Short mmCIF file of C-alpha atoms and ligand atoms in Angstrom, two decimals:
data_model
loop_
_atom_site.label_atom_id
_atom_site.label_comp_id
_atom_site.label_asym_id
_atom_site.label_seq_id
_atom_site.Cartn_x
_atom_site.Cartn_y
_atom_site.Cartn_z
CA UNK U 292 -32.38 -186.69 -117.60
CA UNK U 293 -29.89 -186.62 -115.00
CA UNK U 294 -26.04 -185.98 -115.86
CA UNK U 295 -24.78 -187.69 -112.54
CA UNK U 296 -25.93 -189.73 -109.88
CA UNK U 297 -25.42 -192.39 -107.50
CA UNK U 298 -27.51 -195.28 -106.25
CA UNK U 299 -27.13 -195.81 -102.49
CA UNK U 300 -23.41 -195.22 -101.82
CA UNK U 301 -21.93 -196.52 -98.94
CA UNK U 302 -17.92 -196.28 -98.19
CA UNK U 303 -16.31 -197.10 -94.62
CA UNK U 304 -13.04 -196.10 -93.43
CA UNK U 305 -12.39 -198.61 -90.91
CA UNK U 306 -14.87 -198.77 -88.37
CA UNK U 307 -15.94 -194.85 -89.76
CA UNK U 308 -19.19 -195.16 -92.47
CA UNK U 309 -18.06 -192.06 -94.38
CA UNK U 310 -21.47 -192.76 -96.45
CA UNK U 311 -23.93 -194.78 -95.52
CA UNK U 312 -26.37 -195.31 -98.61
CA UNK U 313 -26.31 -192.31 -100.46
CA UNK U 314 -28.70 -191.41 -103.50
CA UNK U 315 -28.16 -187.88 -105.33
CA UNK U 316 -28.70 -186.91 -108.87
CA UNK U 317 -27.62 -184.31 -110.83
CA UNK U 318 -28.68 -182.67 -113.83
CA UNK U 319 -27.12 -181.17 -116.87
CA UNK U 320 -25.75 -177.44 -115.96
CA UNK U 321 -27.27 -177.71 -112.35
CA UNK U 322 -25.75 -176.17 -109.65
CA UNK U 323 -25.89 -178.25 -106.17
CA UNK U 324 -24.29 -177.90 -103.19
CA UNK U 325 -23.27 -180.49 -100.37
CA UNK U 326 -24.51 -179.19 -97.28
CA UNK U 327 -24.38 -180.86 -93.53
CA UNK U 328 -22.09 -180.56 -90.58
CA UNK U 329 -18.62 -181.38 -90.27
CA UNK U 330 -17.74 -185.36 -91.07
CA UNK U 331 -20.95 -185.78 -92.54
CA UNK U 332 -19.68 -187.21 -95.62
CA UNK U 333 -19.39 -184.49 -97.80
CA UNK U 334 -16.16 -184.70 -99.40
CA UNK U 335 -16.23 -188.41 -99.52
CA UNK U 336 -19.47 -188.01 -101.64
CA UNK U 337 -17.58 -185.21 -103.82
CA UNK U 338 -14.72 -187.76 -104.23
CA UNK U 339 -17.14 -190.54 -105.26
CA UNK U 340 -19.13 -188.25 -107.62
CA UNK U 341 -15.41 -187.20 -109.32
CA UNK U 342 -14.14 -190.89 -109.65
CA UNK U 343 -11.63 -190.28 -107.53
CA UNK U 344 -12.40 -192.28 -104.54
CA UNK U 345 -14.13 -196.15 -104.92
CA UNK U 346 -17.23 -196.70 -102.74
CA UNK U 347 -17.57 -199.95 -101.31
CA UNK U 348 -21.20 -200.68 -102.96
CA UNK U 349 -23.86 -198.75 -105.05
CA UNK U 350 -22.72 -197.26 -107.84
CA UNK U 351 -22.31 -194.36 -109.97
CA UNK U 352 -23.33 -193.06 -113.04
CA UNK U 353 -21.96 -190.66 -115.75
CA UNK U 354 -24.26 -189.88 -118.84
CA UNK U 355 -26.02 -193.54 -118.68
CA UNK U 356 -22.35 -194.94 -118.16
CA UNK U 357 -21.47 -196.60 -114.31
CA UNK U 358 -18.37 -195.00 -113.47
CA UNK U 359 -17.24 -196.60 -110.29
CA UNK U 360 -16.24 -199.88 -111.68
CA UNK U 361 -14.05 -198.28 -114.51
CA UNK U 362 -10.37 -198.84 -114.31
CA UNK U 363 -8.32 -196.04 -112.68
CA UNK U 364 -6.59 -194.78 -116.03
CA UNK U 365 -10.56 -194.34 -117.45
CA UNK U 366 -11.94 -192.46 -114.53
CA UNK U 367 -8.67 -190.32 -114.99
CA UNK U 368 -8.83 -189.63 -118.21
CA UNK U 369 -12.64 -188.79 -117.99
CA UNK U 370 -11.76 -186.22 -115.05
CA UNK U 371 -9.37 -183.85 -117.50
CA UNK U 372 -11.62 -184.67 -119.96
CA UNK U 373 -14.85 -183.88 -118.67
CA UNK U 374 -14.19 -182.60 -115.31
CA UNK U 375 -13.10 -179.46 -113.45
CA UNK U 376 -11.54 -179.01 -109.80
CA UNK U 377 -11.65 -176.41 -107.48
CA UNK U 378 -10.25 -176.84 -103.90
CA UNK U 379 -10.11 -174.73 -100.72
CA UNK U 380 -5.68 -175.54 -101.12
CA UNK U 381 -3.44 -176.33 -103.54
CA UNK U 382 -5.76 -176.41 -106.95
CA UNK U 383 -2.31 -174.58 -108.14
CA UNK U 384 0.63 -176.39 -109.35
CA UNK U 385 3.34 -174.50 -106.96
CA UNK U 386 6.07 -174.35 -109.53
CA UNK U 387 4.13 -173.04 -112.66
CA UNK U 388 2.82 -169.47 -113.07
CA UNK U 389 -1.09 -168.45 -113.20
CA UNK U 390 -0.91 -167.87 -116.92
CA UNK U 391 0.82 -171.98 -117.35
CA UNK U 392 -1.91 -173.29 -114.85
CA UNK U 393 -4.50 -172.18 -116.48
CA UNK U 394 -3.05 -173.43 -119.98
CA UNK U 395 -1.86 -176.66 -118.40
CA UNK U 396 -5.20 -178.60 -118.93
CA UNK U 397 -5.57 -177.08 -122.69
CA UNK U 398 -2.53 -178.55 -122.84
CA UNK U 399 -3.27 -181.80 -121.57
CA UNK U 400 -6.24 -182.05 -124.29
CA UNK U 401 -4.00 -181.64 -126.89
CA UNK U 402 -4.18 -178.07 -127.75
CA UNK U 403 -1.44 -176.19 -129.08
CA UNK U 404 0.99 -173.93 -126.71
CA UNK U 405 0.26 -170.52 -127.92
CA UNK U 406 -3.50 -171.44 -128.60
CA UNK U 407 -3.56 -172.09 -125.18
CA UNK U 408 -1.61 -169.62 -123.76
CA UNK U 409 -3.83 -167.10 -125.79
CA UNK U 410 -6.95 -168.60 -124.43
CA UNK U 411 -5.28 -168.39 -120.37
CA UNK U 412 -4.86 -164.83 -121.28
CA UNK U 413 -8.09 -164.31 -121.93
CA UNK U 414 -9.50 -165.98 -118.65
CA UNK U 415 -7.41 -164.03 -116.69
CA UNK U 416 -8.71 -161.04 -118.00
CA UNK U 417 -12.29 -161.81 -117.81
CA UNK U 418 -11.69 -162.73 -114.03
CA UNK U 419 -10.19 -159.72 -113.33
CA UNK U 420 -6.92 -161.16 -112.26
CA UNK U 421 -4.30 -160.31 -115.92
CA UNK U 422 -1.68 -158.33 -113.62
CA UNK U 423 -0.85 -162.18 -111.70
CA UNK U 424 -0.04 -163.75 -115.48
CA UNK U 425 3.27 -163.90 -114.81
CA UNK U 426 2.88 -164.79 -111.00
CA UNK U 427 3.64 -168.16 -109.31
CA UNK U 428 0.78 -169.28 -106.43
CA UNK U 429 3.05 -168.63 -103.91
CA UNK U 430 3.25 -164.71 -104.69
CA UNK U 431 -0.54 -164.26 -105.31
CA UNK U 432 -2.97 -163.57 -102.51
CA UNK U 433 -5.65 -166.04 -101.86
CA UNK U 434 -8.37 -164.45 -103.53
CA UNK U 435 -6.39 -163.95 -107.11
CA UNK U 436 -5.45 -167.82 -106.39
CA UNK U 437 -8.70 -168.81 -106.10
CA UNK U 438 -9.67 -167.23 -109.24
CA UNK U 439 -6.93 -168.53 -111.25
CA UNK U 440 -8.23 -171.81 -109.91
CA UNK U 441 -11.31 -171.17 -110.95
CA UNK U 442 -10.25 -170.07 -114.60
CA UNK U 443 -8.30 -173.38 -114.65
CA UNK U 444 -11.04 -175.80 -113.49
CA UNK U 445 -13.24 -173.73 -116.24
CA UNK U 446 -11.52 -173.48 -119.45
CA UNK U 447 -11.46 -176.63 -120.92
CA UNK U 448 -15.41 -176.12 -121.30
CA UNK U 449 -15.85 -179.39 -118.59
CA UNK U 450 -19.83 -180.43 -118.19
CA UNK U 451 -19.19 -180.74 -114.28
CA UNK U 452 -17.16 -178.32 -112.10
CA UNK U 453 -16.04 -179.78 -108.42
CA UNK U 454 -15.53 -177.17 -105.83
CA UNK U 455 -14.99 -178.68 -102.17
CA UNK U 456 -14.87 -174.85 -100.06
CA UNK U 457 -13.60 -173.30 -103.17
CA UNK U 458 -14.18 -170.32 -100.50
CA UNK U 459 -13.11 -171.55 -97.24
CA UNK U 460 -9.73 -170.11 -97.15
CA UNK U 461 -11.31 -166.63 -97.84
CA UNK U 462 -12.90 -163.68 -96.37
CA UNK U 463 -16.74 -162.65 -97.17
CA UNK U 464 -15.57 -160.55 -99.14
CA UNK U 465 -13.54 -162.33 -101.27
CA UNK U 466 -15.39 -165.59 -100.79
CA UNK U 467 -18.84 -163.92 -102.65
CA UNK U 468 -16.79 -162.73 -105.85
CA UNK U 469 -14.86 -165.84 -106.45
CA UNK U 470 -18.33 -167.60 -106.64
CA UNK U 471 -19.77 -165.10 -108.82
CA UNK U 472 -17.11 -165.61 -111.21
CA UNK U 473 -17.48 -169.19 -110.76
CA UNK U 474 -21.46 -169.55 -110.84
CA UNK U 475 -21.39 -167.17 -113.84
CA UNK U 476 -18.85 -168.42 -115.50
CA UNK U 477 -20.24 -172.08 -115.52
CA UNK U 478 -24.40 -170.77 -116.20
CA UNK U 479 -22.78 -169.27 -119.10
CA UNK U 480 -20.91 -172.52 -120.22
CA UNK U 481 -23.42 -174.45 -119.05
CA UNK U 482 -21.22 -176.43 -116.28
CA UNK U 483 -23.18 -178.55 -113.54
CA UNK U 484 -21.40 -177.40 -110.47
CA UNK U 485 -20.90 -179.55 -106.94
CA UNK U 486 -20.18 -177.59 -104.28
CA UNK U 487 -18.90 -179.10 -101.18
CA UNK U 488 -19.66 -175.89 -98.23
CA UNK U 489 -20.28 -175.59 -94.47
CA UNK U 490 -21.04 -172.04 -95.26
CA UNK U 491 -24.63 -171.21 -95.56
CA UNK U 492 -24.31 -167.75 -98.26
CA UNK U 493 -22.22 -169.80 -100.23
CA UNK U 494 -24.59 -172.63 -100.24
CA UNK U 495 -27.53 -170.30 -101.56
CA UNK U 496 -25.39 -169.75 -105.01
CA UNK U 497 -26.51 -173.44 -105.94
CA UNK U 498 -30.03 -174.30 -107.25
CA UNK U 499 -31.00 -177.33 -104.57
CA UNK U 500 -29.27 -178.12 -101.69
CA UNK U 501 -28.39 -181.79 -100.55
CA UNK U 502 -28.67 -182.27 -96.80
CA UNK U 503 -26.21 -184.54 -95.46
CA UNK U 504 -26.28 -186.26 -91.94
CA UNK U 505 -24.07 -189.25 -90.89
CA UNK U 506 -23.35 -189.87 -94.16
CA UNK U 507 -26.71 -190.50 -95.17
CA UNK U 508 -28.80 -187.94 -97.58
CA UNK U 509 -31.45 -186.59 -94.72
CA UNK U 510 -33.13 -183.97 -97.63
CA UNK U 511 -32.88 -182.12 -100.58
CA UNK U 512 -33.82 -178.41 -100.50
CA UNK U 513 -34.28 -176.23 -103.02
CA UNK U 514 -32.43 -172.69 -102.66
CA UNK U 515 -34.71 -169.64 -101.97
P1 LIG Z 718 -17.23 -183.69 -94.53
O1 LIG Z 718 -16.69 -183.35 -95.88
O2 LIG Z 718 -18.71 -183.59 -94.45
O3 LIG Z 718 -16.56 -182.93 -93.42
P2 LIG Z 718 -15.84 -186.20 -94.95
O4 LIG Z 718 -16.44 -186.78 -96.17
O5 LIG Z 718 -14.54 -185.50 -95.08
O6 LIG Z 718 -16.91 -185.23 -94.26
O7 LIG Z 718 -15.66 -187.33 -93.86
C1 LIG Z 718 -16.72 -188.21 -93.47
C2 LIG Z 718 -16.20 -189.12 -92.37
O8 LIG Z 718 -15.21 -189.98 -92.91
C3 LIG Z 718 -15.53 -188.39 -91.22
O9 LIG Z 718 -15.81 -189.10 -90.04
C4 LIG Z 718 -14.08 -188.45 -91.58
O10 LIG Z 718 -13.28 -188.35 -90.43
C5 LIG Z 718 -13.97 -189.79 -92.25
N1 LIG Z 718 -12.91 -189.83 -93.28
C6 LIG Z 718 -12.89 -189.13 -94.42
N2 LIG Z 718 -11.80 -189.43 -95.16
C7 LIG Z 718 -11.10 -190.34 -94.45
C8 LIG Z 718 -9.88 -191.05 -94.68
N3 LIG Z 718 -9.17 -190.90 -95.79
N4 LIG Z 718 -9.49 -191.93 -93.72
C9 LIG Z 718 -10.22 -192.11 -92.62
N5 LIG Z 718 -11.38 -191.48 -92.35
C10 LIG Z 718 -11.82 -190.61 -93.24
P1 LIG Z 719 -3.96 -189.16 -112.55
O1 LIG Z 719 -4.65 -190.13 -111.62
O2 LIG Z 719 -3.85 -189.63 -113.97
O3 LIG Z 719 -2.65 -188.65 -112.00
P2 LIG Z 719 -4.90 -186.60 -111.81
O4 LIG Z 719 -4.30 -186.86 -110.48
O5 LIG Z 719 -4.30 -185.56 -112.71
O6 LIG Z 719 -4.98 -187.93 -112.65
O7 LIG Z 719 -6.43 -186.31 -111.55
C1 LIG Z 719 -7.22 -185.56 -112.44
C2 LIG Z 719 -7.97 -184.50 -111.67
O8 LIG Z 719 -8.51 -185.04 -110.45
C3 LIG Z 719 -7.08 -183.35 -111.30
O9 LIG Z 719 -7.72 -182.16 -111.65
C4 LIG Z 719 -6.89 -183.45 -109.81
O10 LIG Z 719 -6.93 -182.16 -109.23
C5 LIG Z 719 -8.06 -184.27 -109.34
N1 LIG Z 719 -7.64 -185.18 -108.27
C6 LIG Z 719 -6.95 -186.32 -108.40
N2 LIG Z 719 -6.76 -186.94 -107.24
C7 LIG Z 719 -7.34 -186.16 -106.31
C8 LIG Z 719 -7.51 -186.25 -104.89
N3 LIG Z 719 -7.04 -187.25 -104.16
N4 LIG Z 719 -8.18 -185.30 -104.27
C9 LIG Z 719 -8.68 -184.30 -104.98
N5 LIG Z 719 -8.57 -184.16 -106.30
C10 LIG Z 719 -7.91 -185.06 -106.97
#
């Protein structure tokens, strides 16, 4: 069965149709990106998927449940709940260091301080990034960021990871080993992943792509 999916999502910003009549469906631990060009709709569909943006018809649905009619403080509490972020900027909260970030939504769930802090550690090691525990975002380059965002979106154990150009911000280089760590990391957690990318050797990580044109879903292609 599918662990997300919408039913013909449209949303307008003013006289812009972000998404006009959208219908995408995503299955437990599947990895699928958002393809298409620029202004496509993309991040809008991201948003809706996430409960964080409303669309203005169609809905969407979370395990059997609809989510897009569920009050603001639900859909919240479902995204630290059940949800991960990743962003191209500012997944980091500026003022805390990598080793609180990544503790922060432990926190949040209600596990204790040094349980969490102990379990941060351990992230950071495993993405290759310990020597930044101490280390606000500001003083980390953009690939260590990126991974501390990763190990944040990841450790609560969330069934769906969101990562809108998780990559954009970074070389090739860089770009290809923050998704490994991020594509292996959830395949061994079994996370679903949407990936929001322009980029078409990031896209090829996920398991189907969906096509996006004008805000519309023009095809769904499965990764080589
Ligand atoms: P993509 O992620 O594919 O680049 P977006 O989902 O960001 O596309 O945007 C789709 C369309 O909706 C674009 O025309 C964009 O300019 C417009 N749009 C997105 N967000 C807003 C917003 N908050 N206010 C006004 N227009 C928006
Ligand atoms: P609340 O609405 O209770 O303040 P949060 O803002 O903490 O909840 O949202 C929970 C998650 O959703 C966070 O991980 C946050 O990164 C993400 N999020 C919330 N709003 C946005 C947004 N406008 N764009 C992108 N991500 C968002």
């Amino acid at each position: 069965g599918s662990l997300l999916r919408t039913v013909d999502l449209r949303l307008a910003f003013g006289a812009t149709q972000a998404l006009a009549g959208v219908s995408v469906e995503i299955g437990p631990g599947e990895l699928v990106a958002l393809v298409g060009p620029s202004g496509s709709g993309k991040s809008t569909l991201l948003h809706c998927l996430a409960g964080i943006l409303r669309p203005d018809s169609g809905s969407v649905w979370y395990r059997g449940v609809r989510l897009d009619d569920q009050s603001d403080d639900r859909r919240s509490r479902l995204r630290r709940t059940d949800f991960g972020f990743v962003f191209q900027f500012g997944s980091l909260v500026s003022d805390l260091t990598a080793l609180e970030n990544i503790a922060f939504p432990l926190r949040l769930a209600g596990v204790r301080r040094r349980v969490a802090e102990a379990r941060a550690r351990e992230w950071l090691h495993r993405l290759g990034v310990a020597d930044v525990a101490g280390k606000q975002p500001g003083a980390m380059s953009g690939g260590q960021g990126q991974r501390v965002a990763v190990a944040r979106a990841l450790v609560t154990g969330p069934r769906v990871v969101f990562a809108d150009e998780p990559t954009g911000a970074l070389d090739s280089f860089n770009g290809e080993l923050v998704m490994d760590e991020l594509v292996g990391t959830a395949r061994e957690q079994g996370t679903a992943v949407v990936l929001v990318t322009h980029d078409p050797r990031i896209a090829a990580y996920a398991d189907r792509e969906v096509v996006l044109r004008d805000g519309a879903s023009a095809s769904t292609e499965v990764s080589a």
